[in-house]
PDB file of C-alpha atoms in Angstrom:
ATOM      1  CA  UNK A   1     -12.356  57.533 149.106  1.00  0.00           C
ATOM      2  CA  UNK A   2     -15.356  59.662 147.728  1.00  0.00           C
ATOM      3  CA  UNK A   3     -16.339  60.379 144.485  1.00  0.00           C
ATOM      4  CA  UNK A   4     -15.818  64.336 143.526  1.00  0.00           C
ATOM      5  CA  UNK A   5     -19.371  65.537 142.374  1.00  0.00           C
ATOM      6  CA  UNK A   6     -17.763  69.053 141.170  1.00  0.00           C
ATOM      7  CA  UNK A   7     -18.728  70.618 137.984  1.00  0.00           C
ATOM      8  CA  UNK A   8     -16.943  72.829 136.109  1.00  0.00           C
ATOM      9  CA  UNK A   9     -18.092  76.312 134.364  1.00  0.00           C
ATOM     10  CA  UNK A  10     -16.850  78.884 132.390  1.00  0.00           C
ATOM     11  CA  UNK A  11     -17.453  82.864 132.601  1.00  0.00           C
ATOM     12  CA  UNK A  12     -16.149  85.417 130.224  1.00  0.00           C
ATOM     13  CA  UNK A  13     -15.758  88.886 130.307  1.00  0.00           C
ATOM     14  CA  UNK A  14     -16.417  90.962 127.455  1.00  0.00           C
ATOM     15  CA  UNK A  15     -15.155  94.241 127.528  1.00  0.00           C
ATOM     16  CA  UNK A  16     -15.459  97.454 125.252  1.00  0.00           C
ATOM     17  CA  UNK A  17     -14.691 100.760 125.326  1.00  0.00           C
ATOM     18  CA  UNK A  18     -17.172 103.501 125.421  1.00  0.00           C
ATOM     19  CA  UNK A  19     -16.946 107.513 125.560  1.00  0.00           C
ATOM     20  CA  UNK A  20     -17.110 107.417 129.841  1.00  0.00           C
ATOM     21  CA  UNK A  21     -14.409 104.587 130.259  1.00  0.00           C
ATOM     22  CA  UNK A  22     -15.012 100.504 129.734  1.00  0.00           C
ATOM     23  CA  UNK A  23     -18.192  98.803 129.835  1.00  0.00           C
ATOM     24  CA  UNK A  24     -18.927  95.467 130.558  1.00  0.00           C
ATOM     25  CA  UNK A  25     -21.484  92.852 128.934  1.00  0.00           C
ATOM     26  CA  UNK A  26     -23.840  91.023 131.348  1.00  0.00           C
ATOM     27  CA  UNK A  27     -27.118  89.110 130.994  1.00  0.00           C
ATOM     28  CA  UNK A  28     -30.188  88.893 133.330  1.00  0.00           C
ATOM     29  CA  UNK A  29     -30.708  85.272 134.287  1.00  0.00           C
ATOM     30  CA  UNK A  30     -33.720  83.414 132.816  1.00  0.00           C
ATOM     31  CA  UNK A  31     -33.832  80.492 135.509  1.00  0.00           C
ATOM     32  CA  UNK A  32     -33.269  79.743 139.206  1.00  0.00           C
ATOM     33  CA  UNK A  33     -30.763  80.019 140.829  1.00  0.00           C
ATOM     34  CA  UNK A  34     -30.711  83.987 140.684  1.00  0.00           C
ATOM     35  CA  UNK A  35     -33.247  84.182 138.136  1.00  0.00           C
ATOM     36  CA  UNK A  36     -33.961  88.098 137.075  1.00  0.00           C
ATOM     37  CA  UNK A  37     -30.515  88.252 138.469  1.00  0.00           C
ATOM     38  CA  UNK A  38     -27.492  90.291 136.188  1.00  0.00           C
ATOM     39  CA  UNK A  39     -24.733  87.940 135.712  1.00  0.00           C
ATOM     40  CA  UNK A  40     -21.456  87.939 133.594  1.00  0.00           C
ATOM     41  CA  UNK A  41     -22.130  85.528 130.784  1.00  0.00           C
ATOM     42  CA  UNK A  42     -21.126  81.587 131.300  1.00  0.00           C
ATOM     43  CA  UNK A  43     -22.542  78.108 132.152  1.00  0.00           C
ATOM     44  CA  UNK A  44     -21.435  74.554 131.713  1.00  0.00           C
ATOM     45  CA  UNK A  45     -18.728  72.942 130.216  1.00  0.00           C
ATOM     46  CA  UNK A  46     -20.117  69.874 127.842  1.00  0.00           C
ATOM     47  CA  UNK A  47     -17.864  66.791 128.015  1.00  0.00           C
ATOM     48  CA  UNK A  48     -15.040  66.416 126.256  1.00  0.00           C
ATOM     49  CA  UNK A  49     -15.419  70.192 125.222  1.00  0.00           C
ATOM     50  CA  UNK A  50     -12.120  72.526 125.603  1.00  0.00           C
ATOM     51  CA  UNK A  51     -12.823  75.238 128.415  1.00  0.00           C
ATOM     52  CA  UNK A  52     -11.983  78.049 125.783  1.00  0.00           C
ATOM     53  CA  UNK A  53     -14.416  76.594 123.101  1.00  0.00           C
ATOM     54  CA  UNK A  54     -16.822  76.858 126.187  1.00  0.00           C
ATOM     55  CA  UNK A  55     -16.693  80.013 126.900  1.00  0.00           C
ATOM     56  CA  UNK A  56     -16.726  81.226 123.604  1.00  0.00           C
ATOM     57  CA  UNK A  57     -19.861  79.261 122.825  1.00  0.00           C
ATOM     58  CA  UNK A  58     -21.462  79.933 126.040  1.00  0.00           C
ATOM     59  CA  UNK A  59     -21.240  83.572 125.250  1.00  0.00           C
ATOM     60  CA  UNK A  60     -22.783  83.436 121.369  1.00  0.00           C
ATOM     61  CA  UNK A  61     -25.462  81.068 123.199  1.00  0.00           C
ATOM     62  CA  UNK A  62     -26.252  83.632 125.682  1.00  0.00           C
ATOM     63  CA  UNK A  63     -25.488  87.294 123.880  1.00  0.00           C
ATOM     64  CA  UNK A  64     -25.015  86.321 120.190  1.00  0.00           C
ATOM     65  CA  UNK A  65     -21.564  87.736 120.559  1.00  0.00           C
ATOM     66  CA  UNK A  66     -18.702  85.681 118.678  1.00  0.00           C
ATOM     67  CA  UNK A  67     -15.596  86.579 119.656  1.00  0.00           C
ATOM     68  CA  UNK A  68     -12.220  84.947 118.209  1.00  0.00           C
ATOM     69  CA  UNK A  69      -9.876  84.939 120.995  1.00  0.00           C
ATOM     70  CA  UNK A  70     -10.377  84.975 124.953  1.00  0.00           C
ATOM     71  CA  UNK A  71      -7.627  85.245 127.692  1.00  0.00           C
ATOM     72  CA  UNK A  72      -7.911  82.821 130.990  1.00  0.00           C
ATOM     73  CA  UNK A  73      -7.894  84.861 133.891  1.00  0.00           C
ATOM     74  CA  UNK A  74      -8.281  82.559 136.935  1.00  0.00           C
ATOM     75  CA  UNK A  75     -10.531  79.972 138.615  1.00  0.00           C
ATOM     76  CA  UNK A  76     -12.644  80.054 140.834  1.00  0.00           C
ATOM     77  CA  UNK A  77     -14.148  77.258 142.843  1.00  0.00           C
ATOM     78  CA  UNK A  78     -14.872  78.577 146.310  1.00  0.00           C
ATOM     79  CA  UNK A  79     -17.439  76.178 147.796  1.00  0.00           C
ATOM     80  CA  UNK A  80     -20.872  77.732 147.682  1.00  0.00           C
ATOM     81  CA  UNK A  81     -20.586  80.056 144.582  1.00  0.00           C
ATOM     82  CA  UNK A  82     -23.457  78.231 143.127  1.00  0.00           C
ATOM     83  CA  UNK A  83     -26.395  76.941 145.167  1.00  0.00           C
ATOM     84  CA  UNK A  84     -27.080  73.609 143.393  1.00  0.00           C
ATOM     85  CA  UNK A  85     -23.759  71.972 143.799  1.00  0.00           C
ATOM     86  CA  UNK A  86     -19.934  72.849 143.822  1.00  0.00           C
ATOM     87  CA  UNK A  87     -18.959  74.409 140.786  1.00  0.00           C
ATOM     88  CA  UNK A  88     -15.416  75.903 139.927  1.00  0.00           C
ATOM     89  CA  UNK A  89     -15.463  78.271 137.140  1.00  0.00           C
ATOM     90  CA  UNK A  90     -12.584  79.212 134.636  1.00  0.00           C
ATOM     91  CA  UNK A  91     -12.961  83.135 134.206  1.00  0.00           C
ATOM     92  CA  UNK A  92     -12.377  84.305 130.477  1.00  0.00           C
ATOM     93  CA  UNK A  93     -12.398  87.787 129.445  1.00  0.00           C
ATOM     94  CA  UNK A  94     -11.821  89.506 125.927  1.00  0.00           C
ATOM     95  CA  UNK A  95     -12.382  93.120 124.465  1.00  0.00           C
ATOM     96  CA  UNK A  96     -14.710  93.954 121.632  1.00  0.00           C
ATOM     97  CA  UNK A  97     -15.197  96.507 119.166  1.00  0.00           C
ATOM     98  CA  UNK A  98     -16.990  99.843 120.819  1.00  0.00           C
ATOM     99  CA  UNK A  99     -19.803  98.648 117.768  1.00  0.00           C
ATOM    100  CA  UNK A 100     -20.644  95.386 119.086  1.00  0.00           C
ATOM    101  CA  UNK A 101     -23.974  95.072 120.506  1.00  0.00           C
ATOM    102  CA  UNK A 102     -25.718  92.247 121.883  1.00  0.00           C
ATOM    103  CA  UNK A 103     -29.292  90.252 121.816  1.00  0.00           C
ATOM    104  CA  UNK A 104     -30.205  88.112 124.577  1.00  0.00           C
ATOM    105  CA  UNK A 105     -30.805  84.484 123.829  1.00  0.00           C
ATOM    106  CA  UNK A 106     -30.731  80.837 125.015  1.00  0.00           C
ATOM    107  CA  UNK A 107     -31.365  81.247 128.828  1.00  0.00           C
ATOM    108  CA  UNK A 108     -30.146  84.839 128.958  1.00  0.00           C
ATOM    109  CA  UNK A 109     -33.425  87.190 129.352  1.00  0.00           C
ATOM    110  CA  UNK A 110     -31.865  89.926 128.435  1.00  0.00           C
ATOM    111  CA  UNK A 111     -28.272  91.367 127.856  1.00  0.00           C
ATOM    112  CA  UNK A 112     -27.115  94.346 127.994  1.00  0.00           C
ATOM    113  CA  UNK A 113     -23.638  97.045 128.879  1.00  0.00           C
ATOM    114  CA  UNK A 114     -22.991  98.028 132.031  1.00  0.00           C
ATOM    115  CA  UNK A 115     -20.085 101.402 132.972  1.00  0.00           C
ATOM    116  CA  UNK A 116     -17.400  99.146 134.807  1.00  0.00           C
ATOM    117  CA  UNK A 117     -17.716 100.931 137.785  1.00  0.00           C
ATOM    118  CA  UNK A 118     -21.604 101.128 137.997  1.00  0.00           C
ATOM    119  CA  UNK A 119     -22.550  97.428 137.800  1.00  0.00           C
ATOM    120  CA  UNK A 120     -25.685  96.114 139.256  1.00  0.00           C
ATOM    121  CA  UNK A 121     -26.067  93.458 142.239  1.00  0.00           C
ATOM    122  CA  UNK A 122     -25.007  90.479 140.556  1.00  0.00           C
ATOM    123  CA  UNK A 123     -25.389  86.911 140.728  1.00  0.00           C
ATOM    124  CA  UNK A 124     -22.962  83.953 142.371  1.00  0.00           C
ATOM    125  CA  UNK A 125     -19.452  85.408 143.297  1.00  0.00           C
ATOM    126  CA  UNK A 126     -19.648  87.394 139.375  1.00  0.00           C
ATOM    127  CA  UNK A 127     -18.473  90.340 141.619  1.00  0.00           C
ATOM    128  CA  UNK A 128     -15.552  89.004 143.040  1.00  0.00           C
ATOM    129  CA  UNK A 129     -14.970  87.635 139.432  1.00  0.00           C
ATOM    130  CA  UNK A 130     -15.149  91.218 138.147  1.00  0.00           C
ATOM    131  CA  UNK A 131     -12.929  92.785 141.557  1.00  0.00           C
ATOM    132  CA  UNK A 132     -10.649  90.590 140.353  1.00  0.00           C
ATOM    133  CA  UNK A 133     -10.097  91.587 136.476  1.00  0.00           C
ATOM    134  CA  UNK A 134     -10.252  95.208 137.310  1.00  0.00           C
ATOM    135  CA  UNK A 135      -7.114  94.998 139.995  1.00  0.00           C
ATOM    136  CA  UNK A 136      -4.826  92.486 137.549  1.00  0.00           C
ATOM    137  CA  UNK A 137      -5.883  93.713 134.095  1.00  0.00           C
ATOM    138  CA  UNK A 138      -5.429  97.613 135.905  1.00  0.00           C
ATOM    139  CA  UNK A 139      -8.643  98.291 134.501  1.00  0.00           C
TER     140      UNK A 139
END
């Protein structure tokens, strides 16, 4: 039998409403893979680290947002989402106040609110992430 060499990750959506409809928080990558690349905010879990803690510091690492609460939304783990090995990632999302703004930080080169319906090319399988919130969450 062979080891399992898969990692797991954790991407959140943060979502707030604005005068045209809902936007949507992303960052531009800092590093490979998909560097200069707009992603949803996420990255590693640490060991022995709870996947919501995760995501909630993952996001406050990345866009010096702190949110309280965050709703799981599904998994993904499709093999290939991330160049450098098989990752499955535990989507998170969670709406903000319309005030909230955010400052890119940690390996996040910038961040920044996107209209939900005008998002840029983004990195990994973040697109199928999103396809998927908007059809269950009727968004």
């Amino acid at each position: 039998m062979r080891t399992s060499n898969i990692f797991v990750t954790v991407d959140i959506l943060i979502l707030k409403k604005s005068d045209r409809g809902l936007n949507l928080l992303l960052i531009k990558r800092k590093n490979d893979p998909y560097k200069g690349k707009w992603a949803i905010p996420g990255g590693f879990v640490d060991q022995d680290e709870d996947l919501e803690d995760a995501a909630k510091r993952e996001l406050k690492e990345e866009t010096n947002v702190a949110v309280a609460d965050v709703v799981q939304l599904k998994a993904f783990g499709k093999p290939g989402r991330d160049p450098r090995h098989h990752t499955v990632s535990v989507a998170f999302y969670a709406f903000v106040d319309q005030s909230t703004e955010a400052t890119a930080a940690d390996d996040a080169d910038q961040a920044d609110w996107f209209d939900l319906n005008e998002l840029p090319e983004l990195a990994f399988d973040h697109s199928e992430i999103i396809s998927f919130a908007k059809e269950s969450l009727k968004l």
